[in-house]
PDB file of C-alpha atoms in Angstrom:
ATOM      1  CA  GLU A 147       0.150   0.098  -0.009  1.00 84.00           C
ATOM      2  CA  ALA A 148       1.432   3.105  -0.903  1.00 81.00           C
ATOM      3  CA  GLN A 149       1.995   5.274   2.386  1.00 94.00           C
ATOM      4  CA  VAL A 150       3.384   8.096   4.015  1.00 97.00           C
ATOM      5  CA  THR A 151       4.705   6.387   7.599  1.00 97.00           C
ATOM      6  CA  GLN A 152       5.597   8.692  10.397  1.00 97.00           C
ATOM      7  CA  ASN A 153       6.748   7.485  13.735  1.00 97.00           C
ATOM      8  CA  PRO A 154       5.855   8.050  16.954  1.00 97.00           C
ATOM      9  CA  ARG A 155       1.930   8.934  16.668  1.00 96.00           C
ATOM     10  CA  TYR A 156       2.414  10.505  19.850  1.00 97.00           C
ATOM     11  CA  LEU A 157       4.864  11.790  21.971  1.00 97.00           C
ATOM     12  CA  ILE A 158       5.495  13.878  25.517  1.00 97.00           C
ATOM     13  CA  THR A 159       8.488  14.782  25.865  1.00 96.00           C
ATOM     14  CA  VAL A 160      10.698  17.560  28.467  1.00 97.00           C
ATOM     15  CA  THR A 161      12.371  20.501  27.632  1.00 97.00           C
ATOM     16  CA  GLY A 162      15.410  20.090  25.999  1.00 97.00           C
ATOM     17  CA  LYS A 163      16.204  16.545  25.220  1.00 97.00           C
ATOM     18  CA  LYS A 164      16.499  15.931  21.798  1.00 97.00           C
ATOM     19  CA  LEU A 165      14.177  13.828  19.807  1.00 97.00           C
ATOM     20  CA  THR A 166      13.475  12.640  16.288  1.00 98.00           C
ATOM     21  CA  VAL A 167      10.585  11.809  14.301  1.00 98.00           C
ATOM     22  CA  THR A 168      10.840   9.855  11.458  1.00 98.00           C
ATOM     23  CA  CYS A 169       9.556   9.955   8.197  1.00 98.00           C
ATOM     24  CA  SER A 170       9.433   7.211   5.387  1.00 98.00           C
ATOM     25  CA  GLN A 171       7.158   7.194   2.183  1.00 97.00           C
ATOM     26  CA  ASN A 172       7.444   4.050  -0.376  1.00 96.00           C
ATOM     27  CA  MET A 173       6.348   5.827  -3.289  1.00 95.00           C
ATOM     28  CA  ASN A 174       9.269   7.072  -4.862  1.00 94.00           C
ATOM     29  CA  HIS A 175       8.296  10.489  -4.706  1.00 94.00           C
ATOM     30  CA  GLU A 176      10.880  13.193  -5.175  1.00 92.00           C
ATOM     31  CA  TYR A 177       9.675  15.774  -2.737  1.00 93.00           C
ATOM     32  CA  MET A 178       8.980  15.941   1.083  1.00 95.00           C
ATOM     33  CA  SER A 179       7.815  18.093   3.574  1.00 95.00           C
ATOM     34  CA  TRP A 180       7.474  18.681   7.433  1.00 97.00           C
ATOM     35  CA  TYR A 181       4.126  20.694   8.321  1.00 96.00           C
ATOM     36  CA  ARG A 182       3.033  21.873  12.029  1.00 97.00           C
ATOM     37  CA  GLN A 183      -0.515  22.679  12.830  1.00 95.00           C
ATOM     38  CA  ASP A 184      -1.595  24.630  15.390  1.00 94.00           C
ATOM     39  CA  PRO A 185      -5.387  25.740  15.696  1.00 89.00           C
ATOM     40  CA  GLY A 186      -5.923  28.878  14.087  1.00 84.00           C
ATOM     41  CA  LEU A 187      -2.823  29.170  11.963  1.00 87.00           C
ATOM     42  CA  GLY A 188      -3.284  26.145   9.871  1.00 87.00           C
ATOM     43  CA  LEU A 189      -0.683  24.062   8.271  1.00 92.00           C
ATOM     44  CA  ARG A 190       2.791  26.039   7.999  1.00 93.00           C
ATOM     45  CA  GLN A 191       5.784  24.554   6.410  1.00 93.00           C
ATOM     46  CA  ILE A 192       8.692  23.770   8.637  1.00 96.00           C
ATOM     47  CA  TYR A 193      11.490  22.201   6.028  1.00 96.00           C
ATOM     48  CA  TYR A 194      11.032  20.526   2.555  1.00 94.00           C
ATOM     49  CA  SER A 195      13.336  18.703   0.237  1.00 94.00           C
ATOM     50  CA  MET A 196      13.035  17.903  -3.432  1.00 91.00           C
ATOM     51  CA  ASN A 197      15.633  15.352  -3.727  1.00 91.00           C
ATOM     52  CA  VAL A 198      18.365  13.873  -1.813  1.00 93.00           C
ATOM     53  CA  GLU A 199      20.352  15.792  -0.234  1.00 92.00           C
ATOM     54  CA  VAL A 200      18.570  19.024  -0.992  1.00 92.00           C
ATOM     55  CA  THR A 201      16.775  20.708   1.718  1.00 95.00           C
ATOM     56  CA  ASP A 202      15.240  24.003   2.003  1.00 93.00           C
ATOM     57  CA  LYS A 203      13.636  26.237   4.770  1.00 94.00           C
ATOM     58  CA  GLY A 204       9.974  26.871   5.245  1.00 92.00           C
ATOM     59  CA  ASP A 205       8.074  29.520   6.960  1.00 90.00           C
ATOM     60  CA  VAL A 206       8.645  28.463  10.660  1.00 96.00           C
ATOM     61  CA  PRO A 207      12.060  26.578  10.336  1.00 97.00           C
ATOM     62  CA  GLU A 208      13.662  27.749  13.411  1.00 97.00           C
ATOM     63  CA  GLY A 209      14.434  24.680  16.318  1.00 97.00           C
ATOM     64  CA  TYR A 210      14.510  22.041  13.464  1.00 98.00           C
ATOM     65  CA  LYS A 211      16.839  20.326  11.395  1.00 98.00           C
ATOM     66  CA  VAL A 212      16.107  17.448   8.906  1.00 98.00           C
ATOM     67  CA  SER A 213      18.138  15.376   6.555  1.00 96.00           C
ATOM     68  CA  ARG A 214      17.314  13.713   3.348  1.00 97.00           C
ATOM     69  CA  LYS A 215      20.107  11.180   3.032  1.00 97.00           C
ATOM     70  CA  GLU A 216      17.776   8.430   1.063  1.00 96.00           C
ATOM     71  CA  LYS A 217      14.862   9.590  -1.326  1.00 96.00           C
ATOM     72  CA  ARG A 218      12.539   7.435   0.952  1.00 97.00           C
ATOM     73  CA  ASN A 219      13.368   9.040   4.520  1.00 98.00           C
ATOM     74  CA  PHE A 220      12.960  12.372   5.928  1.00 98.00           C
ATOM     75  CA  PRO A 221      13.049  12.695   9.557  1.00 98.00           C
ATOM     76  CA  LEU A 222      12.522  15.797  11.642  1.00 98.00           C
ATOM     77  CA  ILE A 223      15.249  16.570  14.444  1.00 98.00           C
ATOM     78  CA  LEU A 224      14.121  18.873  17.319  1.00 97.00           C
ATOM     79  CA  GLU A 225      17.711  19.211  18.870  1.00 95.00           C
ATOM     80  CA  SER A 226      16.529  21.408  22.241  1.00 97.00           C
ATOM     81  CA  PRO A 227      12.757  21.034  22.169  1.00 97.00           C
ATOM     82  CA  SER A 228      10.728  23.779  24.114  1.00 97.00           C
ATOM     83  CA  PRO A 229       6.830  24.484  24.855  1.00 97.00           C
ATOM     84  CA  ASN A 230       6.124  26.321  22.068  1.00 97.00           C
ATOM     85  CA  GLN A 231       6.810  23.127  19.602  1.00 98.00           C
ATOM     86  CA  THR A 232       4.166  21.437  20.829  1.00 98.00           C
ATOM     87  CA  SER A 233       2.063  20.935  17.960  1.00 97.00           C
ATOM     88  CA  LEU A 234       0.789  18.186  15.610  1.00 97.00           C
ATOM     89  CA  TYR A 235       3.314  17.569  12.850  1.00 98.00           C
ATOM     90  CA  PHE A 236       2.689  16.071   9.499  1.00 98.00           C
ATOM     91  CA  CYS A 237       5.313  14.928   6.771  1.00 97.00           C
ATOM     92  CA  ALA A 238       4.183  14.792   3.503  1.00 96.00           C
ATOM     93  CA  SER A 239       5.455  13.419  -0.035  1.00 94.00           C
ATOM     94  CA  SER A 240       4.780  14.460  -3.661  1.00 91.00           C
ATOM     95  CA  LEU A 241       5.717  13.407  -7.009  1.00 88.00           C
ATOM     96  CA  SER A 242       5.459  16.997  -8.088  1.00 81.00           C
ATOM     97  CA  GLY A 243       4.168  19.997  -7.263  1.00 70.00           C
ATOM     98  CA  SER A 244       1.434  19.098  -9.494  1.00 75.00           C
ATOM     99  CA  ASP A 245      -0.093  16.334  -7.939  1.00 81.00           C
ATOM    100  CA  GLY A 246      -0.960  17.530  -4.452  1.00 86.00           C
ATOM    101  CA  TYR A 247       0.797  15.526  -1.207  1.00 91.00           C
ATOM    102  CA  THR A 248       0.152  12.554   0.377  1.00 94.00           C
ATOM    103  CA  PHE A 249       0.217  12.834   4.251  1.00 96.00           C
ATOM    104  CA  GLY A 250       1.378  10.968   6.800  1.00 97.00           C
ATOM    105  CA  SER A 251      -0.977  10.127  10.243  1.00 97.00           C
ATOM    106  CA  GLY A 252       0.520  13.013  12.457  1.00 97.00           C
ATOM    107  CA  THR A 253       2.852  13.070  15.368  1.00 98.00           C
ATOM    108  CA  ARG A 254       1.206  14.445  18.601  1.00 97.00           C
ATOM    109  CA  LEU A 255       3.861  16.181  20.114  1.00 98.00           C
ATOM    110  CA  THR A 256       3.911  17.814  23.620  1.00 98.00           C
ATOM    111  CA  VAL A 257       6.946  19.558  25.541  1.00 97.00           C
ATOM    112  CA  VAL A 258       6.783  20.238  28.900  1.00 96.00           C
TER     113      VAL A 258
ATOM    114  CA  ARG B 310      -0.939  38.968   4.143  1.00 70.00           C
ATOM    115  CA  LYS B 311      -1.783  35.424   4.507  1.00 81.00           C
ATOM    116  CA  GLU B 312      -0.991  33.575   1.236  1.00 88.00           C
ATOM    117  CA  VAL B 313      -4.044  31.566   1.486  1.00 92.00           C
ATOM    118  CA  GLU B 314      -7.321  32.526   3.122  1.00 93.00           C
ATOM    119  CA  GLN B 315     -10.419  31.061   3.617  1.00 93.00           C
ATOM    120  CA  ASP B 316     -14.092  31.623   5.369  1.00 86.00           C
ATOM    121  CA  PRO B 317     -13.526  29.366   9.029  1.00 84.00           C
ATOM    122  CA  GLY B 318     -16.923  28.909   8.836  1.00 84.00           C
ATOM    123  CA  PRO B 319     -18.215  26.527  10.835  1.00 92.00           C
ATOM    124  CA  PHE B 320     -20.669  25.930   8.084  1.00 94.00           C
ATOM    125  CA  ASN B 321     -23.818  23.793   9.433  1.00 96.00           C
ATOM    126  CA  VAL B 322     -25.915  22.864   6.991  1.00 96.00           C
ATOM    127  CA  PRO B 323     -28.993  19.869   6.542  1.00 97.00           C
ATOM    128  CA  GLU B 324     -28.681  17.002   4.700  1.00 97.00           C
ATOM    129  CA  GLY B 325     -29.364  17.214   1.067  1.00 97.00           C
ATOM    130  CA  ALA B 326     -28.033  21.099   1.204  1.00 97.00           C
ATOM    131  CA  THR B 327     -25.803  22.566  -1.298  1.00 97.00           C
ATOM    132  CA  VAL B 328     -22.517  24.464   0.412  1.00 96.00           C
ATOM    133  CA  ALA B 329     -20.136  26.275  -1.013  1.00 95.00           C
ATOM    134  CA  PHE B 330     -16.651  27.410   0.046  1.00 93.00           C
ATOM    135  CA  ASN B 331     -14.342  30.075  -1.460  1.00 93.00           C
ATOM    136  CA  CYS B 332     -10.902  30.622  -0.829  1.00 94.00           C
ATOM    137  CA  THR B 333      -8.419  33.527  -2.504  1.00 96.00           C
ATOM    138  CA  TYR B 334      -4.662  33.658  -2.314  1.00 95.00           C
ATOM    139  CA  SER B 335      -2.156  36.352  -2.866  1.00 94.00           C
ATOM    140  CA  ASN B 336       0.456  34.893  -5.057  1.00 90.00           C
ATOM    141  CA  SER B 337      -0.454  35.898  -8.757  1.00 88.00           C
ATOM    142  CA  ALA B 338       2.233  33.059 -10.060  1.00 88.00           C
ATOM    143  CA  SER B 339       0.509  30.012  -7.683  1.00 88.00           C
ATOM    144  CA  GLN B 340       0.618  27.218 -10.138  1.00 87.00           C
ATOM    145  CA  SER B 341      -1.626  24.250  -8.566  1.00 91.00           C
ATOM    146  CA  PHE B 342      -4.463  24.411  -6.799  1.00 94.00           C
ATOM    147  CA  PHE B 343      -5.805  21.888  -4.588  1.00 95.00           C
ATOM    148  CA  TRP B 344      -8.647  21.166  -1.877  1.00 97.00           C
ATOM    149  CA  TYR B 345      -8.027  18.891   0.671  1.00 97.00           C
ATOM    150  CA  ARG B 346     -10.469  17.388   3.572  1.00 97.00           C
ATOM    151  CA  GLN B 347      -9.138  16.851   6.746  1.00 97.00           C
ATOM    152  CA  ASP B 348     -11.272  14.884   9.521  1.00 96.00           C
ATOM    153  CA  CYS B 349     -10.689  15.308  13.345  1.00 91.00           C
ATOM    154  CA  ARG B 350      -7.295  14.535  14.237  1.00 84.00           C
ATOM    155  CA  LYS B 351      -6.377  13.112  10.882  1.00 93.00           C
ATOM    156  CA  GLU B 352      -4.188  13.763   8.368  1.00 96.00           C
ATOM    157  CA  PRO B 353      -5.523  15.958   5.546  1.00 96.00           C
ATOM    158  CA  LYS B 354      -6.404  13.824   2.239  1.00 96.00           C
ATOM    159  CA  LEU B 355      -6.586  15.386  -1.173  1.00 94.00           C
ATOM    160  CA  LEU B 356      -9.921  15.867  -2.559  1.00 96.00           C
ATOM    161  CA  MET B 357      -9.768  16.982  -5.825  1.00 95.00           C
ATOM    162  CA  SER B 358      -7.266  19.218  -7.780  1.00 92.00           C
ATOM    163  CA  VAL B 359      -8.766  22.404  -9.520  1.00 93.00           C
ATOM    164  CA  TYR B 360      -8.382  23.075 -13.124  1.00 88.00           C
ATOM    165  CA  SER B 361      -8.431  26.166 -15.102  1.00 87.00           C
ATOM    166  CA  SER B 362     -11.514  25.227 -16.501  1.00 88.00           C
ATOM    167  CA  GLY B 363     -13.292  23.867 -13.611  1.00 88.00           C
ATOM    168  CA  ASN B 364     -13.716  20.037 -12.964  1.00 93.00           C
ATOM    169  CA  GLU B 365     -16.249  18.223 -11.312  1.00 94.00           C
ATOM    170  CA  ASP B 366     -16.095  14.859  -9.365  1.00 94.00           C
ATOM    171  CA  GLY B 367     -19.389  13.182  -8.019  1.00 96.00           C
ATOM    172  CA  ARG B 368     -21.271  16.053  -5.973  1.00 97.00           C
ATOM    173  CA  PHE B 369     -18.258  17.977  -5.610  1.00 97.00           C
ATOM    174  CA  THR B 370     -17.269  20.830  -8.469  1.00 97.00           C
ATOM    175  CA  ALA B 371     -14.098  23.091  -7.670  1.00 96.00           C
ATOM    176  CA  GLN B 372     -13.552  26.194 -10.080  1.00 95.00           C
ATOM    177  CA  LEU B 373     -10.519  28.185 -10.347  1.00 95.00           C
ATOM    178  CA  ASN B 374     -10.977  32.298 -10.814  1.00 93.00           C
ATOM    179  CA  ARG B 375      -7.253  33.004 -11.815  1.00 93.00           C
ATOM    180  CA  ALA B 376      -8.387  37.004 -12.768  1.00 92.00           C
ATOM    181  CA  SER B 377      -9.531  37.531  -9.231  1.00 93.00           C
ATOM    182  CA  GLN B 378      -7.599  34.713  -7.585  1.00 94.00           C
ATOM    183  CA  TYR B 379      -9.778  32.650  -5.761  1.00 92.00           C
ATOM    184  CA  ILE B 380     -10.893  29.198  -5.778  1.00 96.00           C
ATOM    185  CA  SER B 381     -14.094  27.253  -5.070  1.00 96.00           C
ATOM    186  CA  LEU B 382     -15.760  24.167  -3.855  1.00 97.00           C
ATOM    187  CA  LEU B 383     -19.550  23.210  -4.238  1.00 97.00           C
ATOM    188  CA  ILE B 384     -20.683  20.569  -2.852  1.00 97.00           C
ATOM    189  CA  ARG B 385     -24.271  19.141  -3.933  1.00 98.00           C
ATOM    190  CA  ASP B 386     -26.878  16.791  -1.982  1.00 98.00           C
ATOM    191  CA  SER B 387     -24.601  17.262   1.162  1.00 98.00           C
ATOM    192  CA  LYS B 388     -24.185  13.890   3.293  1.00 98.00           C
ATOM    193  CA  LEU B 389     -23.762  13.110   7.132  1.00 97.00           C
ATOM    194  CA  SER B 390     -20.010  11.712   5.924  1.00 97.00           C
ATOM    195  CA  ASP B 391     -19.072  15.220   3.963  1.00 98.00           C
ATOM    196  CA  SER B 392     -18.989  16.500   8.037  1.00 97.00           C
ATOM    197  CA  ALA B 393     -15.050  17.919   8.175  1.00 97.00           C
ATOM    198  CA  THR B 394     -12.538  20.389   7.579  1.00 96.00           C
ATOM    199  CA  TYR B 395     -11.965  21.947   4.007  1.00 97.00           C
ATOM    200  CA  LEU B 396      -8.777  22.996   3.553  1.00 96.00           C
ATOM    201  CA  CYS B 397      -7.760  25.150   0.091  1.00 95.00           C
ATOM    202  CA  VAL B 398      -4.282  24.330  -0.604  1.00 94.00           C
ATOM    203  CA  VAL B 399      -1.816  26.476  -3.371  1.00 93.00           C
ATOM    204  CA  ASN B 400       1.346  25.401  -4.676  1.00 90.00           C
ATOM    205  CA  ILE B 401       3.473  28.551  -5.927  1.00 86.00           C
ATOM    206  CA  GLY B 402       6.220  26.134  -7.818  1.00 80.00           C
ATOM    207  CA  GLY B 403       8.253  23.436  -6.629  1.00 75.00           C
ATOM    208  CA  ASN B 404       7.803  22.186  -3.215  1.00 76.00           C
ATOM    209  CA  GLN B 405       6.171  25.348  -1.930  1.00 82.00           C
ATOM    210  CA  PHE B 406       2.896  24.518  -0.889  1.00 88.00           C
ATOM    211  CA  TYR B 407       0.261  27.026   1.141  1.00 90.00           C
ATOM    212  CA  PHE B 408      -2.769  25.991   3.205  1.00 92.00           C
ATOM    213  CA  GLY B 409      -5.598  28.031   4.261  1.00 92.00           C
ATOM    214  CA  THR B 410      -7.142  27.497   7.666  1.00 92.00           C
ATOM    215  CA  GLY B 411      -9.587  25.625   7.004  1.00 93.00           C
ATOM    216  CA  THR B 412     -13.268  25.979   6.714  1.00 94.00           C
ATOM    217  CA  SER B 413     -15.707  23.670   9.299  1.00 94.00           C
ATOM    218  CA  LEU B 414     -18.915  22.086   8.059  1.00 96.00           C
ATOM    219  CA  THR B 415     -21.307  20.239   9.553  1.00 96.00           C
ATOM    220  CA  VAL B 416     -24.073  18.300   8.148  1.00 97.00           C
ATOM    221  CA  ILE B 417     -27.271  18.019  10.123  1.00 97.00           C
ATOM    222  CA  PRO B 418     -29.402  15.176   9.644  1.00 95.00           C
TER     223      PRO B 418
END
């Protein structure tokens, strides 16, 4: 089944403790992105990648890192999480910009 | 100014009603347009792409007006299962997609 898989689904952590949210897609998509969704603000792009080893900042990249060492994987790294990074995170992939995104099931992160 | 703006609603309509959502975008160079559906606490799912000539998929019709920079979604004969949040999405090129904050629809029996 074609899908985007992200883990974990739920995570509660403490301020400053490094964490990684994994994302993997099995559709051979070139484009991958990370979004966060907050009430009243909608989905905002954190980072995106248009190919292996090519990543770019989105609208809200501060406090996040990504890597794209393989086409299928695009992990999101929070080196020192803070409470304002409490949010619902989505990974998404696309074959090209014209065909829209397929989203993972989301990761609900709480930083205390 | 936001890249994409849409009326948050909520829209509460009876079963069988026709409902329309509008969305405006600010970047005249926007290239691709989509409507997504998002159920509570779930991931957004592509409902339909929006083409310049307008397009229809069953009870759903999408329209694009490039001159006025807005897109619309029309749902006919609303079903209870149509209750969700509808997201307007614009791609300005490459991997840059901008999402509206969504319009909430509740279809009432």
